[in-house]
Structures are given as structure tokens and as C-alpha cells.
N, CA, C and O of each residue as an XYZ file, in Angstrom:
736
protein
N       0.820     -1.184      0.000
C       0.000      0.000      0.000
C       0.874      1.261      0.000
O       0.584      2.221     -0.714
N       1.935      1.253      0.796
C       2.841      2.387      0.850
C       3.497      2.632     -0.507
O       3.657      3.784     -0.911
N       3.884      1.559     -1.222
C       4.501      1.682     -2.538
C       3.547      2.363     -3.517
O       3.962      3.229     -4.287
N       2.277      1.976     -3.488
C       1.298      2.561     -4.398
C       1.135      4.045     -4.131
O       1.035      4.830     -5.074
N       1.105      4.452     -2.857
C       0.932      5.858     -2.513
C       2.139      6.665     -2.952
O       1.985      7.759     -3.495
N       3.340      6.144     -2.726
C       4.556      6.853     -3.128
C       4.606      6.981     -4.651
O       4.925      8.044     -5.183
N       4.287      5.884     -5.345
C       4.308      5.901     -6.804
C       3.271      6.896     -7.348
O       3.558      7.636     -8.289
N       2.070      6.912     -6.759
C       1.014      7.836     -7.193
C       1.425      9.277     -6.926
O       1.240     10.146     -7.778
N       1.979      9.531     -5.749
C       2.408     10.889     -5.418
C       3.543     11.332     -6.321
O       3.570     12.480     -6.764
N       4.477     10.439     -6.596
C       5.595     10.743     -7.481
C       5.096     11.008     -8.903
O       5.587     11.924     -9.562
N       4.133     10.225     -9.385
C       3.556     10.406    -10.730
C       2.883     11.759    -10.846
O       3.048     12.459    -11.845
N       2.133     12.122     -9.835
C       1.435     13.403     -9.859
C       2.449     14.549     -9.861
O       2.272     15.527    -10.588
N       3.501     14.440     -9.062
C       4.509     15.488     -8.993
C       5.221     15.652    -10.333
O       5.413     16.775    -10.799
N       5.611     14.548    -10.951
C       6.299     14.617    -12.239
C       5.358     15.162    -13.312
O       5.747     16.027    -14.097
N       4.142     14.669    -13.349
C       3.169     15.094    -14.341
C       2.863     16.591    -14.210
O       2.786     17.303    -15.211
N       2.689     17.060    -12.967
C       2.379     18.479    -12.779
C       3.591     19.350    -13.104
O       3.432     20.474    -13.581
N       4.811     18.840    -12.849
C       6.012     19.600    -13.196
C       6.122     19.762    -14.704
O       6.524     20.821    -15.186
N       5.773     18.733    -15.446
C       5.819     18.804    -16.911
C       4.782     19.793    -17.423
O       5.066     20.567    -18.337
N       3.588     19.777    -16.847
C       2.533     20.671    -17.305
C       2.799     22.127    -16.966
O       2.399     23.020    -17.713
N       3.465     22.375    -15.853
C       3.676     23.757    -15.430
C       5.053     24.287    -15.776
O       5.389     25.412    -15.406
N       5.846     23.514    -16.468
C       7.190     23.960    -16.831
C       7.120     25.187    -17.738
O       6.465     25.141    -18.779
N       7.791     26.297    -17.358
C       7.734     27.496    -18.188
C       8.373     27.278    -19.563
O       7.934     27.882    -20.542
N       9.375     26.448    -19.652
C      10.019     26.178    -20.943
C       9.038     25.477    -21.871
O       8.916     25.832    -23.043
N       8.345     24.487    -21.341
C       7.375     23.739    -22.150
C       6.244     24.654    -22.617
O       5.866     24.618    -23.788
N       5.705     25.465    -21.724
C       4.556     26.300    -22.070
C       4.927     27.341    -23.120
O       4.171     27.554    -24.068
N       6.072     27.989    -22.969
C       6.418     29.028    -23.936
C       6.825     28.447    -25.272
O       6.554     29.050    -26.311
N       7.470     27.288    -25.273
C       7.899     26.758    -26.567
C       6.710     26.260    -27.381
O       6.687     26.430    -28.600
N       5.735     25.655    -26.738
C       4.572     25.176    -27.482
C       3.738     26.354    -27.967
O       3.394     26.413    -29.147
N       3.400     27.305    -27.076
C       2.605     28.468    -27.483
C       3.353     29.336    -28.466
O       2.765     29.810    -29.438
N       4.635     29.555    -28.238
C       5.450     30.367    -29.132
C       5.592     29.736    -30.499
O       5.617     30.438    -31.509
N       5.686     28.404    -30.541
C       5.844     27.723    -31.816
C       4.596     27.896    -32.671
O       4.714     28.126    -33.875
N       3.424     27.795    -32.096
C       2.173     27.950    -32.848
C       2.063     29.373    -33.387
O       1.730     29.571    -34.555
N       2.344     30.373    -32.531
C       2.272     31.762    -32.963
C       3.327     32.038    -34.020
O       3.052     32.722    -35.006
N       4.519     31.521    -33.828
C       5.621     31.728    -34.770
C       5.286     31.151    -36.131
O       5.641     31.741    -37.152
N       4.606     30.002    -36.171
C       4.294     29.392    -37.460
C       3.303     30.241    -38.242
O       3.355     30.249    -39.472
N       2.398     30.960    -37.573
C       1.448     31.811    -38.281
C       2.114     33.067    -38.828
O       1.705     33.576    -39.871
N       3.125     33.569    -38.147
C       3.741     34.813    -38.560
C       4.815     34.606    -39.610
O       4.907     35.402    -40.544
N       5.629     33.568    -39.495
C       6.798     33.464    -40.358
C       6.723     32.371    -41.409
O       7.734     32.065    -42.041
N       5.576     31.783    -41.612
C       5.481     30.724    -42.623
C       5.712     31.303    -44.014
O       5.345     32.449    -44.273
N       6.307     30.540    -44.899
C       6.610     30.986    -46.257
C       5.599     30.420    -47.237
O       4.823     29.527    -46.896
N       5.612     30.947    -48.463
C       4.656     30.519    -49.482
C       4.780     29.040    -49.737
O       5.857     28.552    -50.079
N       3.739     28.354    -49.582
C       3.622     26.927    -49.862
C       2.170     26.580    -49.609
O       1.274     27.380    -49.878
N       1.946     25.420    -49.106
C       0.560     25.060    -48.793
C       0.278     25.301    -47.319
O      -0.478     24.541    -46.713
N       0.862     26.333    -46.723
C       0.655     26.646    -45.309
C      -0.779     27.090    -45.078
O      -1.178     28.186    -45.474
N      -1.540     26.232    -44.438
C      -2.920     26.526    -44.106
C      -3.157     26.141    -42.647
O      -2.554     25.196    -42.139
N      -4.029     26.875    -41.991
C      -4.353     26.629    -40.590
C      -5.847     26.814    -40.386
O      -6.457     27.700    -40.983
N      -6.435     25.975    -39.542
C      -7.820     26.182    -39.117
C      -7.788     27.016    -37.847
O      -7.049     26.694    -36.917
N      -8.573     28.078    -37.792
C      -8.664     28.914    -36.594
C     -10.136     29.110    -36.246
O     -11.020     28.833    -37.056
N     -10.384     29.593    -35.024
C     -11.766     29.880    -34.619
C     -12.351     30.974    -35.510
O     -11.629     31.854    -35.978
N     -13.627     30.917    -35.735
C     -14.284     31.902    -36.599
C     -14.169     33.309    -36.034
O     -14.111     34.276    -36.794
N     -14.135     33.437    -34.722
C     -14.055     34.753    -34.094
C     -12.624     35.285    -34.012
O     -12.425     36.451    -33.673
N     -11.622     34.452    -34.317
C     -10.225     34.878    -34.220
C      -9.863     35.825    -35.366
O     -10.374     35.703    -36.479
N      -8.982     36.754    -35.071
C      -8.513     37.691    -36.097
C      -7.583     36.971    -37.078
O      -6.829     36.079    -36.689
N      -7.645     37.361    -38.331
C      -6.769     36.789    -39.357
C      -5.452     37.564    -39.306
O      -5.457     38.790    -39.416
N      -4.318     36.861    -39.139
C      -3.032     37.570    -39.062
C      -2.712     38.308    -40.369
O      -3.167     37.895    -41.436
N      -1.941     39.384    -40.296
C      -1.562     40.100    -41.519
C      -0.853     39.161    -42.499
O      -0.016     38.354    -42.096
N      -1.190     39.269    -43.773
C      -0.569     38.434    -44.791
C      -1.258     37.102    -45.016
O      -0.826     36.322    -45.865
N      -2.313     36.826    -44.279
C      -3.071     35.582    -44.431
C      -4.436     35.915    -45.011
O      -4.940     37.021    -44.816
N      -5.038     34.969    -45.721
C      -6.378     35.140    -46.292
C      -7.273     33.999    -45.834
O      -6.790     32.930    -45.460
N      -8.578     34.234    -45.867
C      -9.544     33.201    -45.497
C      -9.927     32.443    -46.769
O     -10.474     33.019    -47.709
N      -9.632     31.155    -46.780
C      -9.943     30.311    -47.934
C     -11.378     29.794    -47.853
O     -12.110     29.811    -48.842
N     -11.764     29.341    -46.678
C     -13.081     28.725    -46.509
C     -13.548     28.922    -45.071
O     -12.734     28.999    -44.151
N     -14.855     29.004    -44.887
C     -15.428     29.132    -43.555
C     -16.418     28.004    -43.322
O     -17.209     27.663    -44.202
N     -16.366     27.430    -42.127
C     -17.329     26.424    -41.709
C     -18.095     26.986    -40.523
O     -17.972     28.171    -40.212
N     -18.886     26.147    -39.852
C     -19.733     26.638    -38.771
C     -18.981     27.417    -37.700
O     -19.327     28.565    -37.423
N     -17.968     26.821    -37.098
C     -17.276     27.499    -36.007
C     -15.826     27.825    -36.290
O     -15.107     28.252    -35.387
N     -15.377     27.635    -37.518
C     -13.966     27.877    -37.804
C     -13.768     28.367    -39.234
O     -14.686     28.353    -40.054
N     -12.547     28.797    -39.501
C     -12.206     29.223    -40.856
C     -10.805     28.730    -41.202
O      -9.923     28.651    -40.347
N     -10.631     28.404    -42.466
C      -9.351     27.937    -42.977
C      -8.632     29.135    -43.563
O      -9.145     29.800    -44.463
N      -7.420     29.413    -43.040
C      -6.649     30.552    -43.539
C      -5.392     30.059    -44.229
O      -4.889     28.977    -43.925
N      -4.882     30.864    -45.167
C      -3.692     30.513    -45.932
C      -2.722     31.672    -45.898
O      -3.120     32.834    -45.974
N      -1.444     31.347    -45.782
C      -0.389     32.348    -45.778
C      -0.098     32.799    -47.200
O      -0.041     31.970    -48.109
N       0.086     34.103    -47.410
C       0.400     34.615    -48.745
C       1.829     35.126    -48.853
O       2.249     35.547    -49.931
N       2.586     35.098    -47.757
C       3.958     35.603    -47.782
C       4.812     34.783    -48.742
O       4.771     33.552    -48.729
N       5.573     35.462    -49.560
C       6.481     34.792    -50.484
C       5.831     34.303    -51.761
O       6.450     33.562    -52.524
N       4.587     34.709    -52.007
C       3.900     34.270    -53.227
C       4.612     34.824    -54.454
O       5.046     35.976    -54.445
N       4.739     34.027    -55.507
C       5.354     34.539    -56.733
C       4.390     35.455    -57.490
O       3.173     35.344    -57.344
N       4.941     36.351    -58.291
C       4.140     37.270    -59.093
C       3.126     36.494    -59.940
O       3.460     35.466    -60.529
N       1.911     36.982    -59.995
C       0.878     36.380    -60.826
C       0.052     35.300    -60.157
O      -0.883     34.781    -60.767
N       0.369     34.947    -58.925
C      -0.388     33.918    -58.217
C      -1.832     34.374    -58.021
O      -2.078     35.509    -57.613
N      -2.781     33.492    -58.312
C      -4.194     33.774    -58.090
C      -4.738     32.816    -57.038
O      -4.387     31.637    -57.017
N      -5.603     33.338    -56.162
C      -6.235     32.535    -55.123
C      -7.729     32.812    -55.100
O      -8.156     33.952    -55.284
N      -8.515     31.785    -54.876
C      -9.948     31.947    -54.642
C     -10.112     32.005    -53.125
O      -9.731     31.072    -52.417
N     -10.679     33.105    -52.630
C     -10.806     33.310    -51.190
C     -12.270     33.555    -50.825
O     -13.124     33.747    -51.690
N     -12.528     33.542    -49.535
C     -13.858     33.808    -49.005
C     -14.286     35.238    -49.336
O     -13.445     36.117    -49.523
N     -15.565     35.456    -49.405
C     -16.125     36.765    -49.775
C     -15.620     37.896    -48.880
O     -15.398     39.007    -49.360
N     -15.438     37.630    -47.588
C     -15.055     38.690    -46.656
C     -13.619     38.557    -46.163
O     -13.271     39.076    -45.103
N     -12.801     37.873    -46.923
C     -11.393     37.715    -46.568
C     -10.658     39.047    -46.707
O     -10.953     39.823    -47.616
N      -9.711     39.316    -45.821
C      -8.888     40.513    -46.026
C      -8.039     40.345    -47.289
O      -7.700     39.223    -47.665
N      -7.700     41.452    -47.938
C      -6.842     41.429    -49.114
C      -5.482     41.958    -48.681
O      -5.360     43.137    -48.347
N      -4.448     41.100    -48.680
C      -3.125     41.543    -48.220
C      -2.508     42.593    -49.147
O      -2.933     42.745    -50.292
N      -1.516     43.305    -48.650
C      -0.798     44.301    -49.446
C      -0.168     43.621    -50.659
O       0.397     42.534    -50.543
N      -0.265     44.262    -51.812
C       0.306     43.718    -53.037
C      -0.639     42.818    -53.815
O      -0.290     42.340    -54.894
N      -1.826     42.582    -53.283
C      -2.840     41.737    -53.931
C      -3.994     42.624    -54.380
O      -4.284     43.643    -53.753
N      -4.657     42.228    -55.484
C      -5.828     42.945    -55.983
C      -6.974     41.953    -56.167
O      -6.756     40.745    -56.268
N      -8.193     42.478    -56.211
C      -9.370     41.634    -56.415
C      -9.706     41.655    -57.907
O     -10.131     42.680    -58.441
N      -9.512     40.518    -58.572
C      -9.811     40.433    -60.001
C     -11.306     40.390    -60.267
O     -11.814     41.092    -61.141
N     -12.005     39.558    -59.503
C     -13.450     39.452    -59.711
C     -14.141     38.913    -58.456
O     -13.574     38.145    -57.678
N     -15.378     39.349    -58.302
C     -16.250     38.834    -57.241
C     -17.084     37.709    -57.826
O     -17.571     37.809    -58.952
N     -17.248     36.641    -57.062
C     -18.073     35.515    -57.466
C     -19.126     35.283    -56.403
O     -19.090     35.914    -55.347
N     -20.050     34.401    -56.664
C     -21.132     34.137    -55.723
C     -20.588     33.636    -54.385
O     -21.009     34.112    -53.331
N     -19.664     32.687    -54.420
C     -19.155     32.075    -53.193
C     -17.888     32.747    -52.657
O     -17.411     32.361    -51.590
N     -17.346     33.704    -53.335
C     -16.114     34.339    -52.872
C     -15.582     35.318    -53.893
O     -16.339     35.946    -54.632
N     -14.266     35.437    -53.921
C     -13.636     36.302    -54.907
C     -12.270     35.757    -55.280
O     -11.703     34.924    -54.573
N     -11.757     36.233    -56.385
C     -10.449     35.801    -56.872
C      -9.497     36.977    -56.719
O      -9.761     38.078    -57.201
N      -8.362     36.716    -56.024
C      -7.357     37.756    -55.829
C      -6.074     37.352    -56.549
O      -5.828     36.170    -56.791
N      -5.256     38.360    -56.889
C      -4.018     38.112    -57.629
C      -2.893     38.931    -57.020
O      -3.083     40.078    -56.614
N      -1.685     38.303    -56.964
C      -0.502     38.987    -56.452
C       0.173     39.721    -57.609
O       0.542     39.093    -58.601
N       0.340     41.040    -57.498
C       0.831     41.837    -58.624
C       2.213     42.439    -58.418
O       2.731     43.094    -59.322
N       2.822     42.237    -57.259
C       4.156     42.781    -57.033
C       5.153     41.992    -57.888
O       5.168     40.761    -57.864
N       5.979     42.715    -58.638
C       6.929     42.079    -59.542
C       6.545     42.267    -60.995
O       7.264     41.824    -61.892
N       5.408     42.925    -61.238
C       4.980     43.191    -62.612
C       5.911     44.218    -63.250
O       6.500     45.040    -62.548
N       6.045     44.179    -64.555
C       6.882     45.143    -65.264
C       6.135     46.462    -65.451
O       4.913     46.527    -65.324
N       6.894     47.499    -65.755
C       6.333     48.823    -66.001
C       5.274     48.742    -67.099
O       5.482     48.078    -68.114
N       4.161     49.402    -66.904
C       3.010     49.504    -67.816
C       2.126     48.252    -67.866
O       1.230     48.182    -68.708
N       2.348     47.263    -66.992
C       1.443     46.118    -66.911
C       0.102     46.615    -66.381
O       0.057     47.399    -65.432
N      -0.986     46.160    -66.992
C      -2.325     46.578    -66.576
C      -3.179     45.375    -66.187
O      -3.027     44.282    -66.732
N      -4.081     45.601    -65.232
C      -5.057     44.604    -64.826
C      -6.403     45.283    -64.652
O      -6.480     46.409    -64.159
N      -7.456     44.602    -65.056
C      -8.812     45.058    -64.797
C      -9.239     44.426    -63.474
O      -9.238     43.202    -63.340
N      -9.604     45.259    -62.497
C      -9.948     44.776    -61.157
C     -11.326     45.301    -60.764
O     -11.888     46.159    -61.445
N     -11.866     44.781    -59.665
C     -13.179     45.232    -59.204
C     -13.121     46.666    -58.701
O     -12.050     47.180    -58.378
N     -14.251     47.290    -58.641
C     -14.357     48.698    -58.228
C     -13.751     48.956    -56.844
O     -13.157     50.008    -56.611
N     -13.904     47.993    -55.929
C     -13.444     48.210    -54.558
C     -12.128     47.511    -54.240
O     -11.768     47.370    -53.072
N     -11.417     47.078    -55.259
C     -10.119     46.443    -55.052
C      -9.103     47.474    -54.561
O      -9.117     48.621    -55.007
N      -8.223     47.068    -53.643
C      -7.160     47.999    -53.248
C      -6.200     48.223    -54.423
O      -6.066     47.363    -55.294
N      -5.540     49.373    -54.440
C      -4.537     49.673    -55.460
C      -3.179     49.620    -54.769
O      -2.924     50.413    -53.863
N      -2.297     48.695    -55.180
C      -0.992     48.578    -54.521
C      -0.123     49.826    -54.715
O      -0.330     50.590    -55.658
N       0.830     50.023    -53.835
C       1.779     51.120    -53.946
C       2.555     50.979    -55.246
O       3.020     49.889    -55.580
N       2.696     52.075    -55.980
C       3.406     52.057    -57.255
C       2.501     51.791    -58.444
O       2.974     51.672    -59.574
N       1.203     51.698    -58.196
C       0.222     51.482    -59.257
C      -0.697     52.690    -59.324
O      -0.907     53.373    -58.321
N      -1.247     52.955    -60.510
C      -2.209     54.041    -60.691
C      -3.476     53.482    -61.319
O      -3.478     52.385    -61.876
N      -4.544     54.247    -61.220
C      -5.796     53.867    -61.863
C      -5.831     54.614    -63.206
O      -5.969     55.836    -63.245
N      -5.706     53.863    -64.290
C      -5.674     54.510    -65.594
C      -7.074     54.773    -66.143
O      -7.297     55.791    -66.799
N      -8.011     53.876    -65.884
C      -9.397     54.036    -66.340
C     -10.331     53.435    -65.302
O      -9.939     52.583    -64.505
N     -11.584     53.901    -65.331
C     -12.578     53.289    -64.457
C     -13.935     53.261    -65.132
O     -14.298     54.164    -65.885
N     -14.672     52.205    -64.842
C     -16.036     52.028    -65.324
C     -16.960     52.025    -64.123
O     -16.514     52.261    -63.000
N     -18.237     51.763    -64.339
C     -19.185     51.767    -63.223
C     -18.978     50.592    -62.273
O     -19.343     50.698    -61.102
N     -18.398     49.456    -62.736
C     -18.222     48.297    -61.863
C     -16.785     47.779    -61.794
O     -16.527     46.786    -61.115
N     -15.850     48.427    -62.478
C     -14.457     47.981    -62.443
C     -13.518     49.155    -62.703
O     -13.944     50.264    -63.024
N     -12.247     48.877    -62.555
C     -11.228     49.884    -62.859
C     -10.009     49.177    -63.421
O      -9.769     48.005    -63.131
N      -9.249     49.890    -64.220
C      -8.012     49.355    -64.785
C      -6.858     50.031    -64.074
O      -6.768     51.257    -64.016
N      -5.968     49.193    -63.528
C      -4.808     49.733    -62.825
C      -3.555     49.422    -63.628
O      -3.504     48.432    -64.358
N      -2.537     50.279    -63.487
C      -1.292     50.119    -64.238
C      -0.095     50.300    -63.306
O      -0.091     51.178    -62.443
N       0.914     49.460    -63.492
C       2.146     49.553    -62.723
C       3.021     50.662    -63.310
O       3.273     50.677    -64.515
N       3.482     51.581    -62.475
C       4.353     52.654    -62.948
C       5.750     52.570    -62.350
O       6.576     53.455    -62.575
N       6.022     51.504    -61.585
C       7.363     51.312    -61.037
C       8.313     50.995    -62.192
O       8.055     50.088    -62.983
N       9.400     51.740    -62.283
C      10.363     51.526    -63.355
C      10.186     52.486    -64.521
O      10.903     52.396    -65.518
N       9.228     53.410    -64.399
C       9.031     54.403    -65.467
C      10.260     55.300    -65.559
O      10.846     55.644    -64.532
N      10.664     55.687    -66.772
C      11.816     56.588    -66.921
C      11.573     57.936    -66.236
O      10.437     58.398    -66.130
N      12.653     58.550    -65.778
C      12.582     59.858    -65.133
C      11.932     60.863    -66.090
O      12.284     60.908    -67.268
N      10.992     61.662    -65.596
C      10.332     62.679    -66.399
C       9.094     62.206    -67.145
O       8.448     63.007    -67.821
N       8.746     60.926    -67.042
C       7.553     60.407    -67.718
C       6.307     61.115    -67.189
O       6.137     61.277    -65.981
N       5.441     61.534    -68.110
C       4.171     62.149    -67.743
C       3.053     61.223    -68.212
O       3.032     60.796    -69.367
N       2.125     60.917    -67.307
C       1.011     60.018    -67.616
C      -0.313     60.695    -67.315
O      -0.431     61.465    -66.362
N      -1.320     60.393    -68.150
C      -2.685     60.813    -67.890
C      -3.383     59.657    -67.180
O      -3.505     58.567    -67.739
N      -3.840     59.891    -65.955
C      -4.501     58.851    -65.159
C      -5.870     59.357    -64.717
O      -6.192     60.534    -64.880
N      -6.667     58.457    -64.159
C      -7.978     58.830    -63.638
C      -7.833     59.895    -62.560
O      -6.856     59.900    -61.810
N      -8.801     60.793    -62.484
C      -8.694     61.870    -61.491
C      -8.816     61.379    -60.056
O      -8.532     62.129    -59.121
N      -9.242     60.103    -59.862
C      -9.338     59.533    -58.516
C      -8.186     58.583    -58.210
O      -8.202     57.886    -57.195
N      -7.201     58.556    -59.076
C      -6.052     57.663    -58.900
C      -5.139     58.150    -57.785
O      -4.984     59.356    -57.590
N      -4.532     57.217    -57.050
C      -3.495     57.654    -56.105
C      -2.264     58.123    -56.883
O      -2.011     57.651    -57.992
N      -1.511     59.036    -56.310
C      -0.254     59.482    -56.909
C       0.857     58.715    -56.197
O       1.055     58.890    -54.995
N       1.593     57.854    -56.939
C       2.618     57.015    -56.302
C       3.770     57.828    -55.711
O       3.978     58.980    -56.092
N       4.518     57.230    -54.782
C       5.680     57.915    -54.215
C       6.674     58.297    -55.321
O       6.984     57.484    -56.192
N       7.165     59.530    -55.275
C       8.132     60.007    -56.264
C       7.494     60.615    -57.497
O       8.205     61.101    -58.376
N       6.187     60.601    -57.584
C       5.463     61.225    -58.688
C       4.796     62.497    -58.159
O       4.463     62.582    -56.978
N       4.605     63.483    -59.038
C       3.953     64.728    -58.632
C       2.771     65.024    -59.547
O       2.734     64.605    -60.704
N       1.828     65.742    -59.011
C       0.649     66.178    -59.759
C       1.074     67.295    -60.702
O       1.712     68.254    -60.269
N       0.728     67.187    -61.991
C       1.117     68.181    -63.003
C      -0.043     69.054    -63.453
O       0.182     70.185    -63.884
N      -1.266     68.570    -63.367
C      -2.421     69.331    -63.841
C      -3.598     68.411    -64.063
O      -3.495     67.193    -63.920
N      -4.736     69.025    -64.419
C      -5.962     68.245    -64.564
C      -6.688     68.648    -65.833
O      -6.641     69.805    -66.250
N      -7.364     67.676    -66.444
C      -8.231     67.907    -67.592
C      -9.563     67.232    -67.289
O      -9.735     66.629    -66.230
N     -10.497     67.335    -68.220
C     -11.787     66.667    -68.040
C     -11.617     65.151    -68.049
O     -12.399     64.438    -67.419
N     -10.601     64.649    -68.758
C     -10.383     63.201    -68.876
C      -9.632     62.608    -67.685
O      -9.636     61.389    -67.513
N      -8.998     63.420    -66.874
C      -8.237     62.903    -65.737
C      -7.210     63.907    -65.250
O      -7.410     65.118    -65.344
N      -6.101     63.384    -64.726
C      -5.030     64.270    -64.248
C      -3.688     63.773    -64.781
O      -3.510     62.590    -65.075
N      -2.766     64.697    -64.894
C      -1.419     64.365    -65.343
C      -0.515     64.250    -64.125
O      -0.555     65.086    -63.223
N       0.303     63.198    -64.112
C       1.306     63.040    -63.056
C       2.669     62.853    -63.721
O       2.761     62.335    -64.834
N       3.723     63.281    -63.027
C       5.078     63.226    -63.579
C       5.996     62.463    -62.630
O       5.951     62.657    -61.415
N       6.833     61.588    -63.202
C       7.765     60.796    -62.426
C       9.040     61.584    -62.125
O       9.681     62.101    -63.040
N       9.404     61.676    -60.856
C      10.659     62.316    -60.450
C      11.614     61.307    -59.814
O      12.632     61.686    -59.235
N      11.276     60.015    -59.927
C      12.157     58.961    -59.404
C      13.307     58.705    -60.377
O      13.110     58.704    -61.592
N      14.482     58.493    -59.847
C      15.632     58.076    -60.667
C      16.002     56.684    -60.205
O      16.578     56.510    -59.131
N      15.673     55.698    -61.010
C      15.910     54.292    -60.636
C      17.319     53.878    -60.945
O      17.693     52.732    -60.698
């Protein structure tokens, strides 16, 4: 009887020491958090609670009753397209190509050459270094201006952002003129 009590007490002590070890707790919790932040482009997907915030750089692929499947977009190659949930965040450098009934299709545009254009949805974000060249009632055409020669003047939509290193030159009924002052 004494052996059983000592063995039980010893088991409980060892088991509780393992559960309360600060090294064990931080490495397990830190590893999970670290994998969400630093994962590289591949098939990195994680199921999280539906109420949990989506980390920056991740998109919602699918939603179920109490959870959502998220995918990492860090390190995606230029031109990658993903079908995401209707209310998924759109990471920096990605645009919304089209809205569909069950979701939307987004595309990674960083790495495009100068003057590359894409037709995107009306509410798609415009990445840094891109301008809105034309717009319709339900879409807009964006163009990459990174790499434009010094002094280039472009006519863009009057609601277009002016990229870093470009200046406003004037306005017409058709849009506004911007000039590149970047020396690449």
C-alpha cells in the first residue's frame, strides 16, 4: 500500500512539473504563434476559430460553422491567383480580379513590369506604385508605374493615387497628369 501511494504521489509530482514547466509552455505556445507569422509561401494553411482575427498576410480560404481555414500569402510569386472567401482581407500587393457568388479571386501583382495593366473590381485595393488609368461603373483598370523613366508624364484617372516620387502636373476633363521624379 505504501509503494502505491509513493508511486502515485511521485507520478502526480512529475506530471504536474511537466505541465507547469515554463520552458514547455512558452515553446509550445510560441511555436504555434511563430508558425502563423513566419510561414513561407507553400501550402501553409491553418484552421482557426471563426471569431479569431486573421493575421496580416493571411487570407480566409473557406469558412465552416465554427472555424475558418486561412492561408499564408507571404512569399507568393508574381501572378499567383487565389480563390478566397467573400469577406477575406486582401493583403498588401494583392488585388481583387473578380467577385463571385461564393467568394472572390485575388491576384498577387508585385513584380509586374512597367506599364502592366489589370482590370480589377471597383473596390479592389490599389498597390503602392500602381495608378488607376481608367474606371467604369463596376471595375477599374490599374497600371504599374514602377520603373518608369525619369520625367515620364502620364494621364490617369482623377481619382487615382499618386505614387511615391510622382507629382501632380495638372488636370483635364479626362483625368489628371502626373510626372515621375524617381531616378531608378
